[in-house]
PDB file of C-alpha atoms in Angstrom:
ATOM      1  CA  MET A 195     -16.287  10.461 -14.757  1.00 36.00           C
ATOM      2  CA  THR A 196     -12.594  11.189 -14.148  1.00 33.00           C
ATOM      3  CA  PRO A 197      -9.743   9.002 -15.457  1.00 34.00           C
ATOM      4  CA  ALA A 198      -8.862   8.069 -11.867  1.00 34.00           C
ATOM      5  CA  LEU A 199     -12.348   6.767 -11.232  1.00 33.00           C
ATOM      6  CA  LEU A 200     -12.229   4.669 -14.372  1.00 33.00           C
ATOM      7  CA  ARG A 201      -8.950   3.101 -13.278  1.00 35.00           C
ATOM      8  CA  ASP A 202     -10.301   2.424  -9.810  1.00 38.00           C
ATOM      9  CA  ARG A 203     -13.503   0.748 -10.967  1.00 39.00           C
ATOM     10  CA  PRO A 204     -12.087  -2.726 -11.784  1.00 40.00           C
ATOM     11  CA  GLU A 205     -10.659  -2.902  -8.257  1.00 43.00           C
ATOM     12  CA  THR A 206     -14.062  -1.981  -6.851  1.00 44.00           C
ATOM     13  CA  GLY A 207     -15.556  -4.776  -8.927  1.00 48.00           C
ATOM     14  CA  ARG A 208     -13.095  -7.302  -7.498  1.00 63.00           C
ATOM     15  CA  VAL A 209     -13.866  -6.195  -3.937  1.00 76.00           C
ATOM     16  CA  ALA A 210     -17.584  -6.555  -4.640  1.00 73.00           C
ATOM     17  CA  GLU A 211     -17.036 -10.080  -5.947  1.00 74.00           C
ATOM     18  CA  ARG A 212     -15.280 -10.986  -2.712  1.00 82.00           C
ATOM     19  CA  VAL A 213     -18.146  -9.501  -0.704  1.00 85.00           C
ATOM     20  CA  VAL A 214     -20.633 -11.590  -2.725  1.00 83.00           C
ATOM     21  CA  ARG A 215     -18.787 -14.716  -1.602  1.00 81.00           C
ATOM     22  CA  ASP A 216     -18.591 -13.430   1.985  1.00 87.00           C
ATOM     23  CA  ILE A 217     -22.343 -12.851   2.149  1.00 88.00           C
ATOM     24  CA  TRP A 218     -23.035 -16.297   0.692  1.00 83.00           C
ATOM     25  CA  SER A 219     -20.747 -17.756   3.373  1.00 83.00           C
ATOM     26  CA  TYR A 220     -22.503 -15.703   6.060  1.00 88.00           C
ATOM     27  CA  ILE A 221     -25.906 -17.050   4.984  1.00 86.00           C
ATOM     28  CA  GLU A 222     -24.665 -20.645   5.010  1.00 82.00           C
ATOM     29  CA  ALA A 223     -22.653 -20.372   8.241  1.00 83.00           C
ATOM     30  CA  ASN A 224     -25.616 -18.939  10.121  1.00 86.00           C
ATOM     31  CA  GLY A 225     -28.092 -21.443   8.699  1.00 85.00           C
ATOM     32  CA  LEU A 226     -30.292 -18.709   7.260  1.00 87.00           C
ATOM     33  CA  THR A 227     -33.245 -19.818   5.166  1.00 87.00           C
ATOM     34  CA  THR A 228     -35.754 -18.177   2.850  1.00 88.00           C
ATOM     35  CA  GLY A 229     -37.364 -15.243   4.651  1.00 90.00           C
ATOM     36  CA  SER A 230     -34.551 -14.753   7.197  1.00 91.00           C
ATOM     37  CA  LYS A 231     -33.705 -11.107   7.743  1.00 93.00           C
ATOM     38  CA  LEU A 232     -30.130 -10.035   7.054  1.00 94.00           C
ATOM     39  CA  PRO A 233     -28.164  -7.459   9.068  1.00 93.00           C
ATOM     40  CA  PRO A 234     -28.239  -3.816   7.921  1.00 92.00           C
ATOM     41  CA  GLU A 235     -25.613  -2.472   5.539  1.00 92.00           C
ATOM     42  CA  ARG A 236     -23.481  -0.908   8.281  1.00 92.00           C
ATOM     43  CA  VAL A 237     -23.040  -4.293   9.958  1.00 93.00           C
ATOM     44  CA  PHE A 238     -21.840  -5.915   6.731  1.00 93.00           C
ATOM     45  CA  MET A 239     -19.531  -2.942   6.060  1.00 91.00           C
ATOM     46  CA  GLU A 240     -17.869  -3.419   9.457  1.00 92.00           C
ATOM     47  CA  LEU A 241     -17.903  -7.218   9.271  1.00 92.00           C
ATOM     48  CA  PHE A 242     -16.247  -7.416   5.838  1.00 91.00           C
ATOM     49  CA  GLY A 243     -14.197  -4.207   6.035  1.00 90.00           C
ATOM     50  CA  VAL A 244     -15.561  -2.653   2.835  1.00 87.00           C
ATOM     51  CA  GLY A 245     -17.041   0.643   1.713  1.00 86.00           C
ATOM     52  CA  ARG A 246     -20.674   1.318   0.933  1.00 85.00           C
ATOM     53  CA  SER A 247     -20.197   1.339  -2.860  1.00 82.00           C
ATOM     54  CA  SER A 248     -18.570  -2.120  -2.951  1.00 81.00           C
ATOM     55  CA  LEU A 249     -21.182  -3.533  -0.588  1.00 87.00           C
ATOM     56  CA  ARG A 250     -24.092  -2.169  -2.610  1.00 85.00           C
ATOM     57  CA  GLU A 251     -22.607  -3.492  -5.831  1.00 80.00           C
ATOM     58  CA  ALA A 252     -22.395  -6.944  -4.211  1.00 82.00           C
ATOM     59  CA  LEU A 253     -25.979  -6.643  -2.987  1.00 86.00           C
ATOM     60  CA  ARG A 254     -27.168  -5.742  -6.507  1.00 80.00           C
ATOM     61  CA  VAL A 255     -25.490  -8.867  -7.871  1.00 77.00           C
ATOM     62  CA  LEU A 256     -27.067 -11.063  -5.180  1.00 81.00           C
ATOM     63  CA  SER A 257     -30.451  -9.473  -5.798  1.00 80.00           C
ATOM     64  CA  THR A 258     -30.118 -10.091  -9.554  1.00 71.00           C
ATOM     65  CA  LEU A 259     -29.241 -13.741  -8.876  1.00 70.00           C
ATOM     66  CA  GLY A 260     -32.311 -14.047  -6.642  1.00 76.00           C
ATOM     67  CA  VAL A 261     -30.301 -14.810  -3.499  1.00 83.00           C
ATOM     68  CA  ILE A 262     -31.534 -11.823  -1.493  1.00 88.00           C
ATOM     69  CA  ASP A 263     -34.625  -9.657  -1.498  1.00 88.00           C
ATOM     70  CA  VAL A 264     -34.027  -5.954  -0.806  1.00 86.00           C
ATOM     71  CA  ARG A 265     -37.187  -4.371   0.593  1.00 86.00           C
ATOM     72  CA  HIS A 266     -36.701  -0.643   0.676  1.00 80.00           C
ATOM     73  CA  GLY A 267     -37.524   0.719   4.095  1.00 80.00           C
ATOM     74  CA  ASN A 268     -37.790  -2.777   5.555  1.00 86.00           C
ATOM     75  CA  GLY A 269     -34.289  -4.249   5.197  1.00 89.00           C
ATOM     76  CA  MET A 270     -32.808  -7.217   3.364  1.00 92.00           C
ATOM     77  CA  TYR A 271     -34.038 -10.804   3.438  1.00 93.00           C
ATOM     78  CA  VAL A 272     -32.799 -14.144   2.161  1.00 91.00           C
ATOM     79  CA  ALA A 273     -34.789 -15.062  -0.948  1.00 85.00           C
ATOM     80  CA  THR A 274     -33.315 -18.408  -2.014  1.00 72.00           C
ATOM     81  CA  PRO A 275     -30.082 -19.406  -0.278  1.00 60.00           C
ATOM     82  CA  PRO A 276     -28.273 -21.601  -2.845  1.00 51.00           C
ATOM     83  CA  PRO A 277     -24.845 -23.094  -2.145  1.00 49.00           C
ATOM     84  CA  ILE A 278     -22.028 -20.897  -3.389  1.00 43.00           C
ATOM     85  CA  GLN A 279     -21.047 -23.334  -6.067  1.00 41.00           C
ATOM     86  CA  GLN A 280     -24.552 -23.268  -7.532  1.00 45.00           C
ATOM     87  CA  ALA A 281     -24.895 -19.484  -7.709  1.00 45.00           C
ATOM     88  CA  SER A 282     -21.427 -18.528  -8.886  1.00 49.00           C
ATOM     89  CA  PRO A 283     -20.733 -17.216 -12.405  1.00 48.00           C
ATOM     90  CA  ALA A 284     -18.815 -20.437 -13.115  1.00 47.00           C
ATOM     91  CA  ALA A 285     -22.052 -22.374 -12.544  1.00 43.00           C
ATOM     92  CA  ILE A 286     -24.129 -20.021 -14.677  1.00 47.00           C
ATOM     93  CA  PHE A 287     -21.706 -20.636 -17.545  1.00 53.00           C
ATOM     94  CA  ASP A 288     -20.624 -24.242 -18.076  1.00 54.00           C
ATOM     95  CA  ALA A 289     -17.160 -24.164 -19.646  1.00 54.00           C
ATOM     96  CA  THR A 290     -17.395 -27.845 -20.585  1.00 55.00           C
ATOM     97  CA  GLU A 291     -20.597 -27.619 -22.600  1.00 56.00           C
ATOM     98  CA  LYS A 292     -20.622 -27.945 -26.368  1.00 61.00           C
ATOM     99  CA  ASN A 293     -20.016 -24.605 -28.133  1.00 75.00           C
ATOM    100  CA  ALA A 294     -19.106 -22.960 -24.795  1.00 78.00           C
ATOM    101  CA  LEU A 295     -16.811 -20.345 -26.345  1.00 83.00           C
ATOM    102  CA  ARG A 296     -19.297 -19.509 -29.091  1.00 86.00           C
ATOM    103  CA  ASN A 297     -22.121 -19.112 -26.567  1.00 84.00           C
ATOM    104  CA  LEU A 298     -20.010 -16.849 -24.383  1.00 85.00           C
ATOM    105  CA  VAL A 299     -18.892 -14.667 -27.311  1.00 88.00           C
ATOM    106  CA  GLU A 300     -22.493 -14.310 -28.499  1.00 88.00           C
ATOM    107  CA  THR A 301     -23.603 -13.312 -24.988  1.00 87.00           C
ATOM    108  CA  ARG A 302     -20.788 -10.777 -24.741  1.00 90.00           C
ATOM    109  CA  LEU A 303     -21.818  -9.384 -28.122  1.00 92.00           C
ATOM    110  CA  GLY A 304     -25.371  -8.732 -26.954  1.00 91.00           C
ATOM    111  CA  ILE A 305     -24.252  -6.975 -23.765  1.00 90.00           C
ATOM    112  CA  GLU A 306     -21.441  -4.955 -25.320  1.00 94.00           C
ATOM    113  CA  LEU A 307     -23.468  -3.787 -28.321  1.00 94.00           C
ATOM    114  CA  ALA A 308     -26.150  -2.500 -25.936  1.00 93.00           C
ATOM    115  CA  ALA A 309     -23.495  -0.840 -23.785  1.00 93.00           C
ATOM    116  CA  VAL A 310     -21.655   0.902 -26.629  1.00 95.00           C
ATOM    117  CA  THR A 311     -24.970   2.142 -28.043  1.00 95.00           C
ATOM    118  CA  ALA A 312     -25.962   3.710 -24.720  1.00 94.00           C
ATOM    119  CA  ALA A 313     -22.456   4.985 -23.964  1.00 95.00           C
ATOM    120  CA  THR A 314     -22.166   6.679 -27.366  1.00 96.00           C
ATOM    121  CA  ALA A 315     -25.282   8.695 -26.547  1.00 95.00           C
ATOM    122  CA  ARG A 316     -24.496   9.414 -22.883  1.00 94.00           C
ATOM    123  CA  ALA A 317     -20.717   9.700 -22.515  1.00 95.00           C
ATOM    124  CA  THR A 318     -19.245  13.050 -21.492  1.00 95.00           C
ATOM    125  CA  ASP A 319     -15.882  14.568 -22.376  1.00 95.00           C
ATOM    126  CA  ASP A 320     -14.587  13.386 -18.996  1.00 95.00           C
ATOM    127  CA  ASP A 321     -15.740   9.845 -19.794  1.00 95.00           C
ATOM    128  CA  PHE A 322     -13.817   9.856 -23.079  1.00 96.00           C
ATOM    129  CA  ALA A 323     -10.781  11.358 -21.332  1.00 95.00           C
ATOM    130  CA  GLY A 324     -10.933   8.476 -18.859  1.00 94.00           C
ATOM    131  CA  LEU A 325     -11.034   5.888 -21.631  1.00 95.00           C
ATOM    132  CA  HIS A 326      -8.110   7.535 -23.425  1.00 95.00           C
ATOM    133  CA  ALA A 327      -6.124   7.601 -20.164  1.00 95.00           C
ATOM    134  CA  MET A 328      -6.754   3.880 -19.698  1.00 93.00           C
ATOM    135  CA  LEU A 329      -5.586   3.087 -23.244  1.00 95.00           C
ATOM    136  CA  ASP A 330      -2.564   5.399 -22.975  1.00 95.00           C
ATOM    137  CA  ASP A 331      -1.528   3.629 -19.769  1.00 93.00           C
ATOM    138  CA  GLN A 332      -1.840   0.222 -21.422  1.00 90.00           C
ATOM    139  CA  GLN A 333       0.186   1.384 -24.421  1.00 91.00           C
ATOM    140  CA  ALA A 334       2.936   2.748 -22.157  1.00 93.00           C
ATOM    141  CA  ARG A 335       3.117  -0.557 -20.287  1.00 90.00           C
ATOM    142  CA  LEU A 336       3.340  -2.491 -23.562  1.00 87.00           C
ATOM    143  CA  ARG A 337       6.304  -0.361 -24.659  1.00 90.00           C
ATOM    144  CA  ILE A 338       8.122  -1.241 -21.441  1.00 91.00           C
ATOM    145  CA  ASP A 339       7.148  -4.912 -21.484  1.00 86.00           C
ATOM    146  CA  PRO A 340       5.904  -6.428 -24.784  1.00 78.00           C
ATOM    147  CA  ASP A 341       4.513  -9.384 -22.799  1.00 76.00           C
ATOM    148  CA  PHE A 342       2.380  -7.160 -20.555  1.00 77.00           C
ATOM    149  CA  ALA A 343      -1.184  -8.499 -20.304  1.00 75.00           C
ATOM    150  CA  TRP A 344      -3.940  -6.322 -18.847  1.00 79.00           C
ATOM    151  CA  GLU A 345      -6.939  -7.728 -16.990  1.00 78.00           C
ATOM    152  CA  PRO A 346      -9.425  -9.118 -19.535  1.00 81.00           C
ATOM    153  CA  LEU A 347     -12.560  -7.062 -20.255  1.00 88.00           C
ATOM    154  CA  GLY A 348     -11.231  -4.031 -18.360  1.00 89.00           C
ATOM    155  CA  PHE A 349     -11.963  -1.733 -21.308  1.00 94.00           C
ATOM    156  CA  GLU A 350     -15.354  -3.322 -21.910  1.00 95.00           C
ATOM    157  CA  LEU A 351     -16.332  -2.904 -18.248  1.00 92.00           C
ATOM    158  CA  ALA A 352     -15.340   0.780 -18.433  1.00 93.00           C
ATOM    159  CA  VAL A 353     -17.585   1.283 -21.481  1.00 96.00           C
ATOM    160  CA  VAL A 354     -20.459  -0.544 -19.767  1.00 93.00           C
ATOM    161  CA  GLU A 355     -20.042   1.685 -16.720  1.00 92.00           C
ATOM    162  CA  ILE A 356     -20.218   4.803 -18.896  1.00 93.00           C
ATOM    163  CA  SER A 357     -23.506   3.531 -20.303  1.00 92.00           C
ATOM    164  CA  GLY A 358     -25.008   4.084 -16.849  1.00 89.00           C
ATOM    165  CA  ASN A 359     -26.815   0.733 -16.953  1.00 87.00           C
ATOM    166  CA  THR A 360     -26.045  -1.110 -13.701  1.00 84.00           C
ATOM    167  CA  TRP A 361     -27.759  -4.296 -14.917  1.00 81.00           C
ATOM    168  CA  LEU A 362     -25.459  -4.495 -17.926  1.00 86.00           C
ATOM    169  CA  TYR A 363     -22.469  -3.922 -15.650  1.00 87.00           C
ATOM    170  CA  GLU A 364     -23.443  -6.770 -13.323  1.00 82.00           C
ATOM    171  CA  VAL A 365     -23.888  -9.175 -16.228  1.00 84.00           C
ATOM    172  CA  GLU A 366     -20.564  -8.086 -17.771  1.00 88.00           C
ATOM    173  CA  LEU A 367     -18.821  -8.796 -14.448  1.00 84.00           C
ATOM    174  CA  MET A 368     -20.178 -12.342 -14.503  1.00 83.00           C
ATOM    175  CA  LEU A 369     -19.157 -12.718 -18.147  1.00 84.00           C
ATOM    176  CA  ARG A 370     -15.638 -11.565 -17.247  1.00 83.00           C
ATOM    177  CA  ASP A 371     -15.419 -14.283 -14.568  1.00 79.00           C
ATOM    178  CA  SER A 372     -16.794 -16.863 -16.975  1.00 79.00           C
ATOM    179  CA  TRP A 373     -14.294 -15.732 -19.611  1.00 80.00           C
ATOM    180  CA  LEU A 374     -11.425 -16.372 -17.218  1.00 76.00           C
ATOM    181  CA  ALA A 375     -12.929 -19.668 -16.062  1.00 73.00           C
ATOM    182  CA  LEU A 376     -13.082 -20.943 -19.634  1.00 73.00           C
ATOM    183  CA  SER A 377      -9.314 -21.217 -20.037  1.00 64.00           C
ATOM    184  CA  THR A 378      -6.051 -19.665 -18.970  1.00 58.00           C
ATOM    185  CA  GLY A 379      -5.391 -19.328 -22.693  1.00 53.00           C
ATOM    186  CA  LEU A 380      -7.783 -16.375 -22.782  1.00 60.00           C
ATOM    187  CA  ARG A 381      -6.106 -14.743 -19.764  1.00 54.00           C
ATOM    188  CA  ALA A 382      -2.519 -15.174 -20.919  1.00 51.00           C
ATOM    189  CA  SER A 383      -0.749 -12.836 -23.289  1.00 45.00           C
ATOM    190  CA  VAL A 384      -1.208 -14.335 -26.741  1.00 54.00           C
ATOM    191  CA  GLY A 385       0.425 -11.572 -28.741  1.00 68.00           C
ATOM    192  CA  ARG A 386      -2.750  -9.649 -29.497  1.00 80.00           C
ATOM    193  CA  HIS A 387      -2.610  -6.747 -27.054  1.00 83.00           C
ATOM    194  CA  GLU A 388      -1.334  -4.226 -29.620  1.00 86.00           C
ATOM    195  CA  GLU A 389      -4.077  -5.440 -31.940  1.00 88.00           C
ATOM    196  CA  TRP A 390      -6.739  -5.097 -29.242  1.00 90.00           C
ATOM    197  CA  LEU A 391      -5.423  -1.661 -28.261  1.00 92.00           C
ATOM    198  CA  THR A 392      -5.792  -0.409 -31.846  1.00 94.00           C
ATOM    199  CA  GLU A 393      -9.356  -1.728 -31.976  1.00 95.00           C
ATOM    200  CA  HIS A 394     -10.262  -0.178 -28.616  1.00 96.00           C
ATOM    201  CA  ARG A 395      -8.984   3.219 -29.797  1.00 97.00           C
ATOM    202  CA  ALA A 396     -11.081   2.950 -32.954  1.00 97.00           C
ATOM    203  CA  ILE A 397     -14.183   2.154 -30.881  1.00 97.00           C
ATOM    204  CA  VAL A 398     -13.574   5.179 -28.643  1.00 97.00           C
ATOM    205  CA  ALA A 399     -13.054   7.432 -31.676  1.00 97.00           C
ATOM    206  CA  SER A 400     -16.382   6.330 -33.147  1.00 97.00           C
ATOM    207  CA  MET A 401     -18.156   6.813 -29.831  1.00 97.00           C
ATOM    208  CA  ARG A 402     -16.638  10.262 -29.430  1.00 96.00           C
ATOM    209  CA  SER A 403     -17.879  11.299 -32.882  1.00 97.00           C
ATOM    210  CA  ARG A 404     -21.333   9.937 -31.875  1.00 96.00           C
ATOM    211  CA  ASN A 405     -21.230   7.506 -34.795  1.00 96.00           C
ATOM    212  CA  VAL A 406     -23.161   4.694 -33.147  1.00 94.00           C
ATOM    213  CA  VAL A 407     -23.409   2.546 -36.293  1.00 95.00           C
ATOM    214  CA  GLN A 408     -19.641   2.585 -36.790  1.00 96.00           C
ATOM    215  CA  ALA A 409     -19.050   1.884 -33.090  1.00 96.00           C
ATOM    216  CA  GLN A 410     -21.374  -1.128 -33.272  1.00 95.00           C
ATOM    217  CA  ARG A 411     -19.594  -2.477 -36.361  1.00 96.00           C
ATOM    218  CA  LEU A 412     -16.228  -2.155 -34.653  1.00 96.00           C
ATOM    219  CA  VAL A 413     -17.484  -4.020 -31.578  1.00 95.00           C
ATOM    220  CA  MET A 414     -18.783  -6.810 -33.798  1.00 94.00           C
ATOM    221  CA  ALA A 415     -15.402  -7.032 -35.564  1.00 94.00           C
ATOM    222  CA  HIS A 416     -13.569  -6.981 -32.239  1.00 93.00           C
ATOM    223  CA  LEU A 417     -15.577  -9.923 -30.868  1.00 92.00           C
ATOM    224  CA  ASN A 418     -14.130 -12.259 -33.464  1.00 88.00           C
ATOM    225  CA  LEU A 419     -14.925 -15.887 -32.637  1.00 87.00           C
ATOM    226  CA  GLU A 420     -12.242 -17.262 -34.960  1.00 87.00           C
ATOM    227  CA  ARG A 421      -9.579 -15.197 -33.209  1.00 84.00           C
ATOM    228  CA  PHE A 422     -10.736 -16.274 -29.750  1.00 82.00           C
ATOM    229  CA  GLU A 423     -10.689 -19.912 -30.855  1.00 82.00           C
ATOM    230  CA  GLU A 424      -7.042 -19.460 -31.859  1.00 79.00           C
ATOM    231  CA  ASP A 425      -6.268 -17.898 -28.472  1.00 74.00           C
ATOM    232  CA  LEU A 426      -8.001 -20.714 -26.636  1.00 72.00           C
ATOM    233  CA  ALA A 427      -6.018 -23.279 -28.608  1.00 72.00           C
ATOM    234  CA  SER A 428      -2.782 -21.430 -27.798  1.00 66.00           C
ATOM    235  CA  SER A 429      -2.993 -22.631 -24.195  1.00 54.00           C
ATOM    236  CA  SER A 430      -2.093 -26.116 -25.423  1.00 50.00           C
ATOM    237  CA  GLU A 431       0.984 -24.987 -27.376  1.00 49.00           C
ATOM    238  CA  THR A 432       4.539 -25.493 -26.155  1.00 44.00           C
ATOM    239  CA  PRO A 433       6.416 -22.483 -24.670  1.00 43.00           C
ATOM    240  CA  ASP A 434       8.588 -22.226 -27.831  1.00 47.00           C
ATOM    241  CA  GLN A 435       5.496 -22.139 -30.022  1.00 46.00           C
ATOM    242  CA  GLN A 436       3.921 -19.436 -27.844  1.00 43.00           C
ATOM    243  CA  ILE A 437       7.082 -17.284 -28.049  1.00 42.00           C
ATOM    244  CA  GLN A 438       7.150 -17.610 -31.841  1.00 48.00           C
ATOM    245  CA  GLU A 439       3.438 -16.730 -32.007  1.00 44.00           C
ATOM    246  CA  ARG A 440       3.893 -13.604 -29.882  1.00 42.00           C
ATOM    247  CA  HIS A 441       6.603 -12.253 -32.186  1.00 44.00           C
ATOM    248  CA  THR A 442       4.784 -13.023 -35.433  1.00 46.00           C
ATOM    249  CA  PRO A 443       3.269  -9.830 -36.965  1.00 44.00           C
ATOM    250  CA  ARG A 444      -0.508  -9.714 -36.601  1.00 40.00           C
ATOM    251  CA  GLY A 445      -3.184  -8.216 -38.759  1.00 40.00           C
ATOM    252  CA  HIS A 446      -4.624  -4.804 -37.970  1.00 38.00           C
ATOM    253  CA  LEU A 447      -8.186  -3.654 -37.485  1.00 36.00           C
ATOM    254  CA  GLY A 448      -8.892  -3.418 -41.214  1.00 36.00           C
ATOM    255  CA  GLN A 449      -8.047  -7.086 -41.659  1.00 35.00           C
ATOM    256  CA  VAL A 450     -10.360  -8.041 -38.817  1.00 33.00           C
ATOM    257  CA  THR A 451     -13.147  -6.043 -40.385  1.00 33.00           C
ATOM    258  CA  GLU A 452     -12.635  -7.817 -43.709  1.00 30.00           C
ATOM    259  CA  ARG A 453     -13.406 -11.141 -42.033  1.00 31.00           C
ATOM    260  CA  HIS A 454     -16.608  -9.638 -40.651  1.00 30.00           C
ATOM    261  CA  PRO A 455     -17.989  -7.225 -43.257  1.00 31.00           C
TER     262      PRO A 455
END
């Protein structure tokens, strides 16, 4: 996988998410019910103005959610046509439920540990070059603008993609949407991007050396519930408090690991 492809992938994911909503709307607008046959791929590609890869990614998500049934050689059919609001990632994850953040972090941990294990075994030199290019770009942007905030879970999605497991990728996409739906405090810059960047580089270094145990430990340290709880709470702070927090020195990866031996 080339660095360019890695940088392009998050955009492809966003297009696919839009196509998922478009197909849901198409099913509802046309009054399609269980068993109704859907148009072929080329019709959807022309109707929504998207490429084959984005369309097929959207179809995989809908198939995983049980909305459509893809019968190879016989077309696509509506399986269970739920309203959009019932099938969206925001509905799958209830941000108001008790222990919502903890549940989401634990789910991320399961997916990302599986992904880093597979990626450590399968990644090529080009894959690692792509990850390094992504991190180098983020570091360069941070030097220009200390308040720069990259799209959440971009690095994690790149690692999941390298694993070659499309099911893990689809679930991680939904987790990314749920993560953003939980609170703007987790989207906003909270002064941790240098800290995260250091941890991401350490994970890549362990993967590159094929040290799967070390890579797993670093992922577990990175998904620090206490730290995320602080970030979530930061959304309720005043602007002056947030500025002071951003310019307060943070701990490095070793300190994070000490909290999670």
